[in-house]
PDB file of C-alpha atoms in Angstrom:
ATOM      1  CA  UNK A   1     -22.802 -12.326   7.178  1.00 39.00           C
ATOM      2  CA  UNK A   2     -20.536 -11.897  10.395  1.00 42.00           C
ATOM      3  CA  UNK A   3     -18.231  -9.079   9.712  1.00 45.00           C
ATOM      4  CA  UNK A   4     -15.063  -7.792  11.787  1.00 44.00           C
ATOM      5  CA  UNK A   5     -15.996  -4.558  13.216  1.00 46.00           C
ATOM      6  CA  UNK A   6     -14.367  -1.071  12.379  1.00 44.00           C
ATOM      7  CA  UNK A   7     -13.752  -1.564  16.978  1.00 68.00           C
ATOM      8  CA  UNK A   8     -10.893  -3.993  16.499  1.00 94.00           C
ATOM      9  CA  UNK A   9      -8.341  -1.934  15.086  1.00 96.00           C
ATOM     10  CA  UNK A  10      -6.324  -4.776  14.085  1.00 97.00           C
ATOM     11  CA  UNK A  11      -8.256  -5.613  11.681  1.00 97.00           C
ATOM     12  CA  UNK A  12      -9.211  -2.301  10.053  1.00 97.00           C
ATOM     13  CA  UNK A  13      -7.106  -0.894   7.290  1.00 98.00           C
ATOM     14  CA  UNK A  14      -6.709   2.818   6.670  1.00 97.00           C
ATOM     15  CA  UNK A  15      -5.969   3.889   2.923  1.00 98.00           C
ATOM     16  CA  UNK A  16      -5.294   6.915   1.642  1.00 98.00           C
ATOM     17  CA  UNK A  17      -5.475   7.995  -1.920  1.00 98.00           C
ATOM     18  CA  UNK A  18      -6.004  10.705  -3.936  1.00 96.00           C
ATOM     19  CA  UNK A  19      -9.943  11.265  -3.743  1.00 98.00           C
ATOM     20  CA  UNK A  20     -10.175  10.760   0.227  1.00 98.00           C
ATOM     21  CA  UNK A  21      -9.526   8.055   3.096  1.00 98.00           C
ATOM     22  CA  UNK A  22     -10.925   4.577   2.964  1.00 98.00           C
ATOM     23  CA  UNK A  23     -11.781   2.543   5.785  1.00 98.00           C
ATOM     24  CA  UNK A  24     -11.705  -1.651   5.335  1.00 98.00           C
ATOM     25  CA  UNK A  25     -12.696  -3.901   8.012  1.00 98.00           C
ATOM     26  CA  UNK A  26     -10.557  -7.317   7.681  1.00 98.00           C
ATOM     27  CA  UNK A  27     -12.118 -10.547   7.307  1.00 98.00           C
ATOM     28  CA  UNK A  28      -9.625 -13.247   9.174  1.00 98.00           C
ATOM     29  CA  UNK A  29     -12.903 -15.155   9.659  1.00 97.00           C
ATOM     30  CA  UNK A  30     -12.558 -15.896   5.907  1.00 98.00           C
ATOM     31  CA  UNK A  31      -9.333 -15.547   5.088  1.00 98.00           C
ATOM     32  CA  UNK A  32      -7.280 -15.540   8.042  1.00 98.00           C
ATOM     33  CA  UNK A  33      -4.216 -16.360   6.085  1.00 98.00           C
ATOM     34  CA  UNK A  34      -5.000 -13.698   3.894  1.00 98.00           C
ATOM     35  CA  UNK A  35      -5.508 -10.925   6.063  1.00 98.00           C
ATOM     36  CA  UNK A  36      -1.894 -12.308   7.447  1.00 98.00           C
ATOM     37  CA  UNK A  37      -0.285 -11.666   4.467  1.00 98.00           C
ATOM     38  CA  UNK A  38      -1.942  -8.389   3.643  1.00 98.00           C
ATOM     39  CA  UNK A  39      -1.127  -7.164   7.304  1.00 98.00           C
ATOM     40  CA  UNK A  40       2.616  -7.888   7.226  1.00 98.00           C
ATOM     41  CA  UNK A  41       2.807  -6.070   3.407  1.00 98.00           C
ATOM     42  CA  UNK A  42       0.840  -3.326   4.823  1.00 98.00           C
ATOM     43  CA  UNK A  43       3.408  -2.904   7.957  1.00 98.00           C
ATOM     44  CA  UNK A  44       6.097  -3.253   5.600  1.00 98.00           C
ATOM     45  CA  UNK A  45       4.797  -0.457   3.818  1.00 97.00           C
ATOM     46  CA  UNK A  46       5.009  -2.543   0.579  1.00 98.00           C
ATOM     47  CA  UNK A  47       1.902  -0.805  -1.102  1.00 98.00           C
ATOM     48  CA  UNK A  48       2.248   2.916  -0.512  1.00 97.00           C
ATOM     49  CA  UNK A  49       2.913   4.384  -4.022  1.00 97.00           C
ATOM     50  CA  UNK A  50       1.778   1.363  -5.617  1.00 98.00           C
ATOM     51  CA  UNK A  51      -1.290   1.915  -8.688  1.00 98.00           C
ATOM     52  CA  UNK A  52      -4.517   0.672  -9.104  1.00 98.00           C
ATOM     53  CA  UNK A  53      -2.919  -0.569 -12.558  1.00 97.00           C
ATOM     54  CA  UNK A  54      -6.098  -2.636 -13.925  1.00 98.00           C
ATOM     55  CA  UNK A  55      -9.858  -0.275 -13.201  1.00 98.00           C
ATOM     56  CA  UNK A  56     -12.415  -1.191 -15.112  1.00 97.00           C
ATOM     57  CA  UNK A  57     -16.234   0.307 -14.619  1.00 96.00           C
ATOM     58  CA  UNK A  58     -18.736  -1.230 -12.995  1.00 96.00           C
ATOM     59  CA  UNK A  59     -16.795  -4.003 -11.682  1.00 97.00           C
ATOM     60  CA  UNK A  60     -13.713  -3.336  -9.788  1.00 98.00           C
ATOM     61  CA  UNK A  61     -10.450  -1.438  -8.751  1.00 98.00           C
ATOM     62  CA  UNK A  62      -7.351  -3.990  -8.745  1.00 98.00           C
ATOM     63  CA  UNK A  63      -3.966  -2.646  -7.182  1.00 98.00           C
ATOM     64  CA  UNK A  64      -1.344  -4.299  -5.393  1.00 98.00           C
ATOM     65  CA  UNK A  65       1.496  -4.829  -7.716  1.00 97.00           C
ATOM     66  CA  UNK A  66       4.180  -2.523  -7.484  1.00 96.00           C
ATOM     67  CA  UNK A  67       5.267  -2.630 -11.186  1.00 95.00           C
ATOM     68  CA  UNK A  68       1.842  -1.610 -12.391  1.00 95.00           C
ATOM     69  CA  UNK A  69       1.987  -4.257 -15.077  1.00 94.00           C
ATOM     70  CA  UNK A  70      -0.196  -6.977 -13.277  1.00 94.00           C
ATOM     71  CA  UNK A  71       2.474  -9.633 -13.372  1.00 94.00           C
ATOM     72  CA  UNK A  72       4.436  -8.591 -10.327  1.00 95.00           C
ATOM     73  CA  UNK A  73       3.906  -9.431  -6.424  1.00 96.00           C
ATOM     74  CA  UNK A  74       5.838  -9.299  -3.255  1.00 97.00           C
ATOM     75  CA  UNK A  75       8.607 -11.546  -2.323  1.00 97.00           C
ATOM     76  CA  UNK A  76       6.498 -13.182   0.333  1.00 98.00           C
ATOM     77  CA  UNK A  77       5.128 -17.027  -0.929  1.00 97.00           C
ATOM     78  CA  UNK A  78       2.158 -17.125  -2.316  1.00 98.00           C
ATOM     79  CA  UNK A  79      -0.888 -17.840  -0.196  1.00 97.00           C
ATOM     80  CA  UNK A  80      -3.201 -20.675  -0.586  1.00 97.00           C
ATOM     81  CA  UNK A  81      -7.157 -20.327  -1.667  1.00 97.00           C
ATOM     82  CA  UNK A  82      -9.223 -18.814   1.104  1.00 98.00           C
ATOM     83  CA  UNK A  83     -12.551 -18.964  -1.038  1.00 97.00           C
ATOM     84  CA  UNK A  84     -16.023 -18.825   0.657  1.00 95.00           C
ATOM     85  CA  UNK A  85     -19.164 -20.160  -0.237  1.00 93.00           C
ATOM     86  CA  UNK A  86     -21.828 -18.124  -1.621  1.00 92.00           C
ATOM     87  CA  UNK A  87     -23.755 -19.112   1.901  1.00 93.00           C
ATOM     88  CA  UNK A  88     -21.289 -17.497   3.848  1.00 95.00           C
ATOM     89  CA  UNK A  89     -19.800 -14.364   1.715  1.00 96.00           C
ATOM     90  CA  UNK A  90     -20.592 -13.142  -1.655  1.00 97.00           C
ATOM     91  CA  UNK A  91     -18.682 -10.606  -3.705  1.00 98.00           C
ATOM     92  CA  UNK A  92     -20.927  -6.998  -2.924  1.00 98.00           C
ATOM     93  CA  UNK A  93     -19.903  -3.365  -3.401  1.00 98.00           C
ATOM     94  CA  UNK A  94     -17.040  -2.575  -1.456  1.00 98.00           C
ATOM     95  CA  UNK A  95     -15.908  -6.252  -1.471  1.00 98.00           C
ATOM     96  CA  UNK A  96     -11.967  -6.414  -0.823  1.00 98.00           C
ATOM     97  CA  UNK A  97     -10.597  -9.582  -2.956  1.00 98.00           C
ATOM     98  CA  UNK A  98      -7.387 -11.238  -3.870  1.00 98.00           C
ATOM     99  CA  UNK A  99      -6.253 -11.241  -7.341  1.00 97.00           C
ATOM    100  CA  UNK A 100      -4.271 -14.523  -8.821  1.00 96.00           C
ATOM    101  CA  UNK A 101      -3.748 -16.556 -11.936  1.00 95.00           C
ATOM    102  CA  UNK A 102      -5.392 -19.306 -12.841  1.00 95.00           C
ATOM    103  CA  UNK A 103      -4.023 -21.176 -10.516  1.00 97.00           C
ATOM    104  CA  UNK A 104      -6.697 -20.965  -7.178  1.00 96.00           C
ATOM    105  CA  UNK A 105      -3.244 -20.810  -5.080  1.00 97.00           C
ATOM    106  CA  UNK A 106      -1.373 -18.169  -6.456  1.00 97.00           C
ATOM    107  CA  UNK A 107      -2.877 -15.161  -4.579  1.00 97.00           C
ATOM    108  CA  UNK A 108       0.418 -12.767  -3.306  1.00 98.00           C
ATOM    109  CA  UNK A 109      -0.036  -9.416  -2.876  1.00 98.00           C
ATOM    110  CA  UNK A 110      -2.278  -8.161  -5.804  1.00 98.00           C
ATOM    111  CA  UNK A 111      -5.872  -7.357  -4.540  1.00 98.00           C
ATOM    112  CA  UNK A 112      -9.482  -5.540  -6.013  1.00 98.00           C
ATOM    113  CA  UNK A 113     -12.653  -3.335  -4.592  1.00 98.00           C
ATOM    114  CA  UNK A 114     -15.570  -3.850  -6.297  1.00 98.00           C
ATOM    115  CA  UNK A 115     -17.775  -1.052  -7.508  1.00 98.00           C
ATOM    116  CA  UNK A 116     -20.615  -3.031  -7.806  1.00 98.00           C
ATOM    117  CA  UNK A 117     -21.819  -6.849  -7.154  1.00 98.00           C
ATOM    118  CA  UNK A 118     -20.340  -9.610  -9.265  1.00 98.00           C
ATOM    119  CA  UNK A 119     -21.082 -13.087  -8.186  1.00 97.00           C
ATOM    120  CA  UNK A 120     -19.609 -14.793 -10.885  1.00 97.00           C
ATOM    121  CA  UNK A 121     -16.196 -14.488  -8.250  1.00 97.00           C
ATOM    122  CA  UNK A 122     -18.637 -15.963  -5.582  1.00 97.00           C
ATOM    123  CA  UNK A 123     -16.993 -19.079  -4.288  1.00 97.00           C
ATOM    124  CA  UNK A 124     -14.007 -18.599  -7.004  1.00 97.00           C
ATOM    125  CA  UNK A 125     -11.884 -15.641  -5.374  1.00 97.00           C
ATOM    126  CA  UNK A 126     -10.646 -15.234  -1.521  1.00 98.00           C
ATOM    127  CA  UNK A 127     -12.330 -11.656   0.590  1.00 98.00           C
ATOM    128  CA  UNK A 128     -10.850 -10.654   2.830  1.00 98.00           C
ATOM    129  CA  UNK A 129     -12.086  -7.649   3.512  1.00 98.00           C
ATOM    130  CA  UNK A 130     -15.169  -4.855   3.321  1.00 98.00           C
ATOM    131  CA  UNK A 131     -14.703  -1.470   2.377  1.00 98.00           C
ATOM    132  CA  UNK A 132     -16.853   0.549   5.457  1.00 98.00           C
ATOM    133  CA  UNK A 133     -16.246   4.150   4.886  1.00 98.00           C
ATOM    134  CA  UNK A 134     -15.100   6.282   2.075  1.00 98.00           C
ATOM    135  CA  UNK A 135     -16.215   4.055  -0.881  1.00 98.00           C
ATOM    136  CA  UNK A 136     -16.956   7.635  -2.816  1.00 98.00           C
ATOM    137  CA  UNK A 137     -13.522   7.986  -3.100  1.00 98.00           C
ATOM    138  CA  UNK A 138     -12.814   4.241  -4.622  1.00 98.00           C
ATOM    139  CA  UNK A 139     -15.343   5.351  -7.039  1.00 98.00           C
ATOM    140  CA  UNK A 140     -13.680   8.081  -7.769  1.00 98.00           C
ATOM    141  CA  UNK A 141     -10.389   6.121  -8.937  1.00 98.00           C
ATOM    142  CA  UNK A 142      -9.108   6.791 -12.568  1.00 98.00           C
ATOM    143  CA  UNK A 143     -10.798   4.201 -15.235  1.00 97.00           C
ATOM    144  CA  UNK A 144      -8.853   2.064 -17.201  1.00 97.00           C
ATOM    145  CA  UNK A 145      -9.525   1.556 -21.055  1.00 92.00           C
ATOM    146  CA  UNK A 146     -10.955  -1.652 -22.774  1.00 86.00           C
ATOM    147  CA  UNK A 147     -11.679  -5.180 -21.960  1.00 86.00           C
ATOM    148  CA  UNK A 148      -8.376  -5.429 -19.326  1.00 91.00           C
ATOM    149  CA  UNK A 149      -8.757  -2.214 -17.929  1.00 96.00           C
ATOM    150  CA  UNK A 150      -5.565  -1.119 -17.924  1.00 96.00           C
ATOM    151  CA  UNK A 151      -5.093   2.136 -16.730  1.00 97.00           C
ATOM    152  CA  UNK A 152      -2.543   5.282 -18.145  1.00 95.00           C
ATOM    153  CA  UNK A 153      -1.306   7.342 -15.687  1.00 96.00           C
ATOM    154  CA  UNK A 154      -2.974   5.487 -12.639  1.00 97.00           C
ATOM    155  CA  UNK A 155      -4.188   6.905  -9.195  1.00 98.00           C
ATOM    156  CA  UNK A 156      -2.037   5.155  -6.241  1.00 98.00           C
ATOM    157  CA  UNK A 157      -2.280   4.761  -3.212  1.00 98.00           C
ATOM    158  CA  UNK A 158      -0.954   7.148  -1.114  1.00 98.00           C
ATOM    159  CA  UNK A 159      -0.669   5.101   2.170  1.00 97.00           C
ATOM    160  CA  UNK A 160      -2.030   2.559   3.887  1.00 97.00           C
ATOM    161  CA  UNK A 161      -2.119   1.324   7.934  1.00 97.00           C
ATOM    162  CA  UNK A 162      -3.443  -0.677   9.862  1.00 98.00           C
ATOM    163  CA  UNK A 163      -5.475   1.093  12.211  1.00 97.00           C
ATOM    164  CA  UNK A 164      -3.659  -0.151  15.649  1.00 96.00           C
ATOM    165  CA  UNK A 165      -0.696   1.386  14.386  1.00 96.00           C
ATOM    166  CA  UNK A 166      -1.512   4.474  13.998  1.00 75.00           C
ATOM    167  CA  UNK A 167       0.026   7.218  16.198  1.00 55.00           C
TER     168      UNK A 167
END
């Protein structure tokens, strides 16, 4: 698997939370229109503060809607499916996806890390991006409880950058 390299800083994210800094190299090889999306929210600052509303163990970290509830987004339109074959990307630790409904094409702002492989999502969710550094502090991000996950008092995220912005 080709991956964007932590060199291009415009496509590397930088995220801060709680447990430590977390580097993610951006896929636009997969999901260019994706990575678009998640750029221009990032630059807008639209996820700093925002939980990781729905954790669940041993599968993933979601985050990305700033009402915590997992029904919100952003007011950009939603984005249309980016999904890759198995062949070509699979769902692995560290594995940045984008959330949606039901519907393949209703992606928007809401996104996951996994904690550990899952490929029933192969081929059925967009990556768009690889966690590369500081995936002890995604595992370090409050669980939630039950089947949904849902998490009480969730960790945010502190920031987040893209890396050729930063001063």
């Amino acid at each position: 698997m080709t991956e964007t390299t932590a060199a291009d800083p415009e496509n590397t994210l930088i995220l801060e939370i709680e447990h430590g800094t977390v580097t993610i190299a951006l896929r636009p090889d997969l999901a260019p229109k994706h990575v678009e999306q998640i750029k221009t929210l990032v630059r807008r600052r639209f996820y700093n503060d925002v939980p990781f509303h729905r954790v669940i163990e041993g599968f993933m970290a979601q985050g990305g809607d700033p009402t915590g509830t997992g029904t919100g987004g952003s007011d950009l339109p939603d984005i249309p499916a980016e999904f890759s074959p198995p062949g070509v990307a699979r769902f692995q630790r560290g594995t940045c996806g984008m959330a949606r409904t039901s519907d393949p094409n209703s992606a928007n702002s809401q996104f996951f890390i996994m904690f550990a492989p899952a490929s029933s999502l192969d081929g059925q969710y967009t990556i768009w991006g690889q966690v590369t550094a500081g995936m002890e502090a995604i595992d370090k991000i409050k669980r939630g409880a039950g089947m949904s996950g849902m998490v009480q008092g969730p960790d945010k995220i502190r920031a987040i950058r893209v890396a050729a912005d930063a001063a």
